CSV table of C-alpha atoms and ligand atoms in Angstrom, one decimal:
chain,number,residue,atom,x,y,z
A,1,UNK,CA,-18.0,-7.3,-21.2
A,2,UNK,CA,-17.8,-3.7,-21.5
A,3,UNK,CA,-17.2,-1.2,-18.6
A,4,UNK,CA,-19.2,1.6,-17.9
A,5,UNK,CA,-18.1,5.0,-16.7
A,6,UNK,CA,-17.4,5.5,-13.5
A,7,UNK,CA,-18.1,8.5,-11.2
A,8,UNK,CA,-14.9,10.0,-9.8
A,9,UNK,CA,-17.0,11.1,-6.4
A,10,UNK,CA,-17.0,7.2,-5.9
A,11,UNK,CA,-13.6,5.9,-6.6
A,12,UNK,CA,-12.4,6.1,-3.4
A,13,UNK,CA,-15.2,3.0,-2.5
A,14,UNK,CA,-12.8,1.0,-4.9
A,15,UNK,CA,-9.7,1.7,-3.3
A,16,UNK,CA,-10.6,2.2,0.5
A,17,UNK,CA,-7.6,0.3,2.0
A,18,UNK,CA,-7.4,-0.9,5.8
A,19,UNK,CA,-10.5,-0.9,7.9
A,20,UNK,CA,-12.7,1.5,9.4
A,21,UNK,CA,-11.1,2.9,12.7
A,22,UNK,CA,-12.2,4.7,15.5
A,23,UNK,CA,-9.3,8.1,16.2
A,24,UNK,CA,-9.8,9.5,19.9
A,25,UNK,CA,-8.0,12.6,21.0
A,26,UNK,CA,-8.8,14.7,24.2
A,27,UNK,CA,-8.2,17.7,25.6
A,28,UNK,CA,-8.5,19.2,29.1
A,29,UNK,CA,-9.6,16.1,30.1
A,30,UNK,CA,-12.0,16.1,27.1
A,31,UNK,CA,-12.3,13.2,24.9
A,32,UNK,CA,-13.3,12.5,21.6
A,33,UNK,CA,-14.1,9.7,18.9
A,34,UNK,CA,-14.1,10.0,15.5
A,35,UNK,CA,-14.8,7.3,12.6
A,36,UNK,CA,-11.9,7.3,9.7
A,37,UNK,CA,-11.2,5.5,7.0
A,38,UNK,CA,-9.0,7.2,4.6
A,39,UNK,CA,-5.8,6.0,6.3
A,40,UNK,CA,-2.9,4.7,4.9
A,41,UNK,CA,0.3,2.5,6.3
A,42,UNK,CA,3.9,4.2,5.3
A,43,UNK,CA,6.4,2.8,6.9
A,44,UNK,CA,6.7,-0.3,9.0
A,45,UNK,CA,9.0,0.2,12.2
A,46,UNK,CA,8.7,2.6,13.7
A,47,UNK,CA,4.9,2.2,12.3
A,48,UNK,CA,4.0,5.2,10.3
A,49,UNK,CA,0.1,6.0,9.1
A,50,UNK,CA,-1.0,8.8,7.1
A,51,UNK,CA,-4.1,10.0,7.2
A,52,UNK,CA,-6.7,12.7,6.3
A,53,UNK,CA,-8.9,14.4,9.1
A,54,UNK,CA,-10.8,17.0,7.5
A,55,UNK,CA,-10.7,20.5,9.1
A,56,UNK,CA,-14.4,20.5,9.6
A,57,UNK,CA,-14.3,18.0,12.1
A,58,UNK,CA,-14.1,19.1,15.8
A,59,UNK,CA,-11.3,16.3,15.7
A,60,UNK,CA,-8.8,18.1,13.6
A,61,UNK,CA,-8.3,21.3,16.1
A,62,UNK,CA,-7.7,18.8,19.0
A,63,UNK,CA,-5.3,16.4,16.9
A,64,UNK,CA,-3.2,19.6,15.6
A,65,UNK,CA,-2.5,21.0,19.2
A,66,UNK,CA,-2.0,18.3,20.8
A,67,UNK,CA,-0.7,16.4,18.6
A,68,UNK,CA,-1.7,13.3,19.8
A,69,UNK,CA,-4.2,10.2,19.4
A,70,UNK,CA,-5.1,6.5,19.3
A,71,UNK,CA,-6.3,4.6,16.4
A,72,UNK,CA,-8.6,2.5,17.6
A,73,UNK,CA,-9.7,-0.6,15.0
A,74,UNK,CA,-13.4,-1.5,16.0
A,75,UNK,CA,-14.7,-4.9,14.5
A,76,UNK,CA,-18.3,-5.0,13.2
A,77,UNK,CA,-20.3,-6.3,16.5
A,78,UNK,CA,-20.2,-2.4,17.6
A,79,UNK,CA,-20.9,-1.5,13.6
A,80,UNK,CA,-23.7,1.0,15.0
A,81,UNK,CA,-21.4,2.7,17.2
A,82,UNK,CA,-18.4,3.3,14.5
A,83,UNK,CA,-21.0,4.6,12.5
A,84,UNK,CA,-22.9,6.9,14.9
A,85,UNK,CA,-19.6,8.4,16.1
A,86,UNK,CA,-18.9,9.5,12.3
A,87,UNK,CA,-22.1,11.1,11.9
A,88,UNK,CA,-21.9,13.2,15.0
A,89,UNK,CA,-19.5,16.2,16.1
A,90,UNK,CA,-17.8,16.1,19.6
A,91,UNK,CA,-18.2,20.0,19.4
A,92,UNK,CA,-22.0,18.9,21.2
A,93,UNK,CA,-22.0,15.8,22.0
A,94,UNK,CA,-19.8,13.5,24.6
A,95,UNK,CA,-19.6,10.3,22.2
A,96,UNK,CA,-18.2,7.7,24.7
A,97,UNK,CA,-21.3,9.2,27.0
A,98,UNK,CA,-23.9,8.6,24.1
A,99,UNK,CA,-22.7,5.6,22.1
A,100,UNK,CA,-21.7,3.3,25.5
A,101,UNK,CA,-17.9,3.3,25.0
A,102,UNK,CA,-15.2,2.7,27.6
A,103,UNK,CA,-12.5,5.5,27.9
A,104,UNK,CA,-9.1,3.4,29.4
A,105,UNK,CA,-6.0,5.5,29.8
A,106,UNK,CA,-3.1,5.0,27.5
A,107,UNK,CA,0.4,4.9,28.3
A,108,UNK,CA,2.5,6.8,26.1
A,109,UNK,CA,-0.7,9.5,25.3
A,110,UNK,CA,-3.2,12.2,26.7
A,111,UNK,CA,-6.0,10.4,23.9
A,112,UNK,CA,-8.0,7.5,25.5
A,113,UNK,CA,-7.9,3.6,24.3
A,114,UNK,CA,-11.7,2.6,23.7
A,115,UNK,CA,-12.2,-0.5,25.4
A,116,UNK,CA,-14.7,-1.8,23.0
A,117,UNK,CA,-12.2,-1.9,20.0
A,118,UNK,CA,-9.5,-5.0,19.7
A,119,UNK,CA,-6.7,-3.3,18.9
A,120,UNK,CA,-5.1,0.1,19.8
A,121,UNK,CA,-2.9,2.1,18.7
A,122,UNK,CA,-1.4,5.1,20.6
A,123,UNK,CA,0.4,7.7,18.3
A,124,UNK,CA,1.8,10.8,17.6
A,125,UNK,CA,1.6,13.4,14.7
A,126,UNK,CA,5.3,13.7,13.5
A,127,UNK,CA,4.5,15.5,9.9
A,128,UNK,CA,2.2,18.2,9.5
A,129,UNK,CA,3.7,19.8,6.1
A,130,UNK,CA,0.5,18.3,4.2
A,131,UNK,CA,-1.9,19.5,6.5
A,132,UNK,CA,-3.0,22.8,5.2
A,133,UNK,CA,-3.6,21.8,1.4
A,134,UNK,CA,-4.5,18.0,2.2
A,135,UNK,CA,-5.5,17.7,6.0
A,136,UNK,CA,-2.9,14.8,6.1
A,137,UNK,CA,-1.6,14.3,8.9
A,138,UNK,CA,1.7,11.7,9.5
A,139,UNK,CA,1.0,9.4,12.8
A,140,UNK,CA,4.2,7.7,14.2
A,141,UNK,CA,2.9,4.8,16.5
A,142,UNK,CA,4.8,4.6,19.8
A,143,UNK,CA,2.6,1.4,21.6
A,144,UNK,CA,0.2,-0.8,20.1
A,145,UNK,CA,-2.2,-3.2,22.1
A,146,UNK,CA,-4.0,-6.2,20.8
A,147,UNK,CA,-6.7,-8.1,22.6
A,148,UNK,CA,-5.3,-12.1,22.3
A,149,UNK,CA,-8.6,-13.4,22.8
A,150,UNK,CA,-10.0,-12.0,19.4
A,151,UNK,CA,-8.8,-14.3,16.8
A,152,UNK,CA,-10.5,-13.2,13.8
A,153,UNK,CA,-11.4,-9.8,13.8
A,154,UNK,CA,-14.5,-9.2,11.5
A,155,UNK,CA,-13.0,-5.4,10.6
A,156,UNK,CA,-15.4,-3.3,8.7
A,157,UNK,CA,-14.4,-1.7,5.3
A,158,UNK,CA,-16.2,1.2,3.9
A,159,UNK,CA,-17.4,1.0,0.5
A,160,UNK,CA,-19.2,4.1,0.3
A,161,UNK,CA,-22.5,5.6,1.1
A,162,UNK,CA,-23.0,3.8,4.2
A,163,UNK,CA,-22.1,0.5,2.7
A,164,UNK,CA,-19.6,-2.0,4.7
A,165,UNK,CA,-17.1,-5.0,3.7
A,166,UNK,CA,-16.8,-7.2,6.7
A,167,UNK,CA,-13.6,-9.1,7.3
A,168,UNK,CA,-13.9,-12.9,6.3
A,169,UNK,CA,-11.7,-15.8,5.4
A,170,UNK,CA,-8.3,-15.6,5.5
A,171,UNK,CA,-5.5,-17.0,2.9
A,172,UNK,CA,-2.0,-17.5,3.3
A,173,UNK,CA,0.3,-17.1,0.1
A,174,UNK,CA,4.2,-16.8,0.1
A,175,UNK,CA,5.4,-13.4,0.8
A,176,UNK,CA,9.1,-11.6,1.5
A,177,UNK,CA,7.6,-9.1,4.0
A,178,UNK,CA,7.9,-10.0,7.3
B,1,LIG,C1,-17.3,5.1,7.8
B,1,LIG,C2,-16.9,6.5,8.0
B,1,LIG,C3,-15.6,6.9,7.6
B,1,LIG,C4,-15.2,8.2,7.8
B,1,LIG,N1,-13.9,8.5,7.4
B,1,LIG,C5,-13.5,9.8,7.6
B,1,LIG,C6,-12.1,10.2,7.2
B,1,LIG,O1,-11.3,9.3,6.8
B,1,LIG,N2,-11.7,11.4,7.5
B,1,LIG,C7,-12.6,12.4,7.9
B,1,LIG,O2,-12.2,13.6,8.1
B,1,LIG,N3,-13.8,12.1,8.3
B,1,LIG,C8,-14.3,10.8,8.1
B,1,LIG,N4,-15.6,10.5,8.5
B,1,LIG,C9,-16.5,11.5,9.0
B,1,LIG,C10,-16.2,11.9,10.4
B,1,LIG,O3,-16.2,10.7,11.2
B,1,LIG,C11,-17.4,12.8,10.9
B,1,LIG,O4,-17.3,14.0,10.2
B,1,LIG,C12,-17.4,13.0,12.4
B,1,LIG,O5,-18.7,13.5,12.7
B,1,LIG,C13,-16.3,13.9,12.9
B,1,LIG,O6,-16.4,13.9,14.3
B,1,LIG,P1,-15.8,15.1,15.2
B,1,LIG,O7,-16.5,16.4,14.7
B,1,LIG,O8,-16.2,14.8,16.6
B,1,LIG,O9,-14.4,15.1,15.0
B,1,LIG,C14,-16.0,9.2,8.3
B,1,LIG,C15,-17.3,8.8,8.7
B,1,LIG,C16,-17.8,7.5,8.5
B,1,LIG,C17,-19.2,7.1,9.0
């Protein structure tokens, strides 16, 4: 069958890699949420996770002076939370206030966990040389925390547009990595 063009504003739908996550940061006592997607792994132990944050976000200034934050990996039962706290700015509003989301302390950083999200990941930036032409920030992570009792996360993936990919069956193939 022949392919039809595709528009380059939509390729990153195609390649959008791990799921949607949620990135606090706070400052002065002053936390924030803010949905992500374009993330990427880099380097197993310690983990290593790139990822862009653009400037415009209110997100960005608190991640580059404090230079640090959790990852938090939502699963799709809060799906209209992940999605409200990407469409509006901490700059006005207190997201954890408006969207019903439980602030827990971390250990190892100033950001909050969200309690609502199965997995957490507290890191640190440890490579800004890409920020100013790529807003790419390098994340080491320095503690991770898993809820046991979720056995199947149904992650959401972003497609595009507002579309989602939820997390479904699972296969098991042969594979050298651990
Ligand atoms: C599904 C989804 C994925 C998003 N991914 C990113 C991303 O990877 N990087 C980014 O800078 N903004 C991303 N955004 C947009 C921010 O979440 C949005 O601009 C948010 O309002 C920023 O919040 P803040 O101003 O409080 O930091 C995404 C939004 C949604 C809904």
């Amino acid at each position: 069958m022949a392919k039809k063009s595709f528009p380059l504003s939509k390729v990153y739908g195609l390649l959008e890699p791990g799921p949607v996550v949620m990135v606090t940061t706070s400052r002065d006592g002053n936390p924030n949420i803010m949905t992500m997607s374009w993330h990427t792994m880099m380097e197993f132990e310690p983990p290593l996770v790139g990822c862009v944050i653009s400037n415009r976000n209110y997100s960005f200034g608190l991640l580059k002076a404090t230079k640090e934050c959790v990852i938090n990996i939502p699963t799709v039962e809060i799906a209209e939370k992940v999605v409200g706290c990407g469409n509006t700015s901490g700059a006005n509003v207190d997201k954890f206030k408006k969207f019903g989301l439980t602030p827990k302390p971390a250990s190892k950083v100033g950001a909050p966990l969200i309690e609502e999200c199965y997995a957490n990941l507290e890191c640190r930036v440890v490579d800004t040389s890409m920020l100013n032409k790529y807003c790419f920030f390098v994340l080491e992570v320095v503690k991770a925390w898993i809820d046991p009792k979720v056995k199947n996360p149904r992650t959401m993936h972003h497609l595009g547009s507002g579309n989602f990919m939820v997390a479904g069956k699972k296969i098991k193939l042969k594979s050298k990595m651990k």
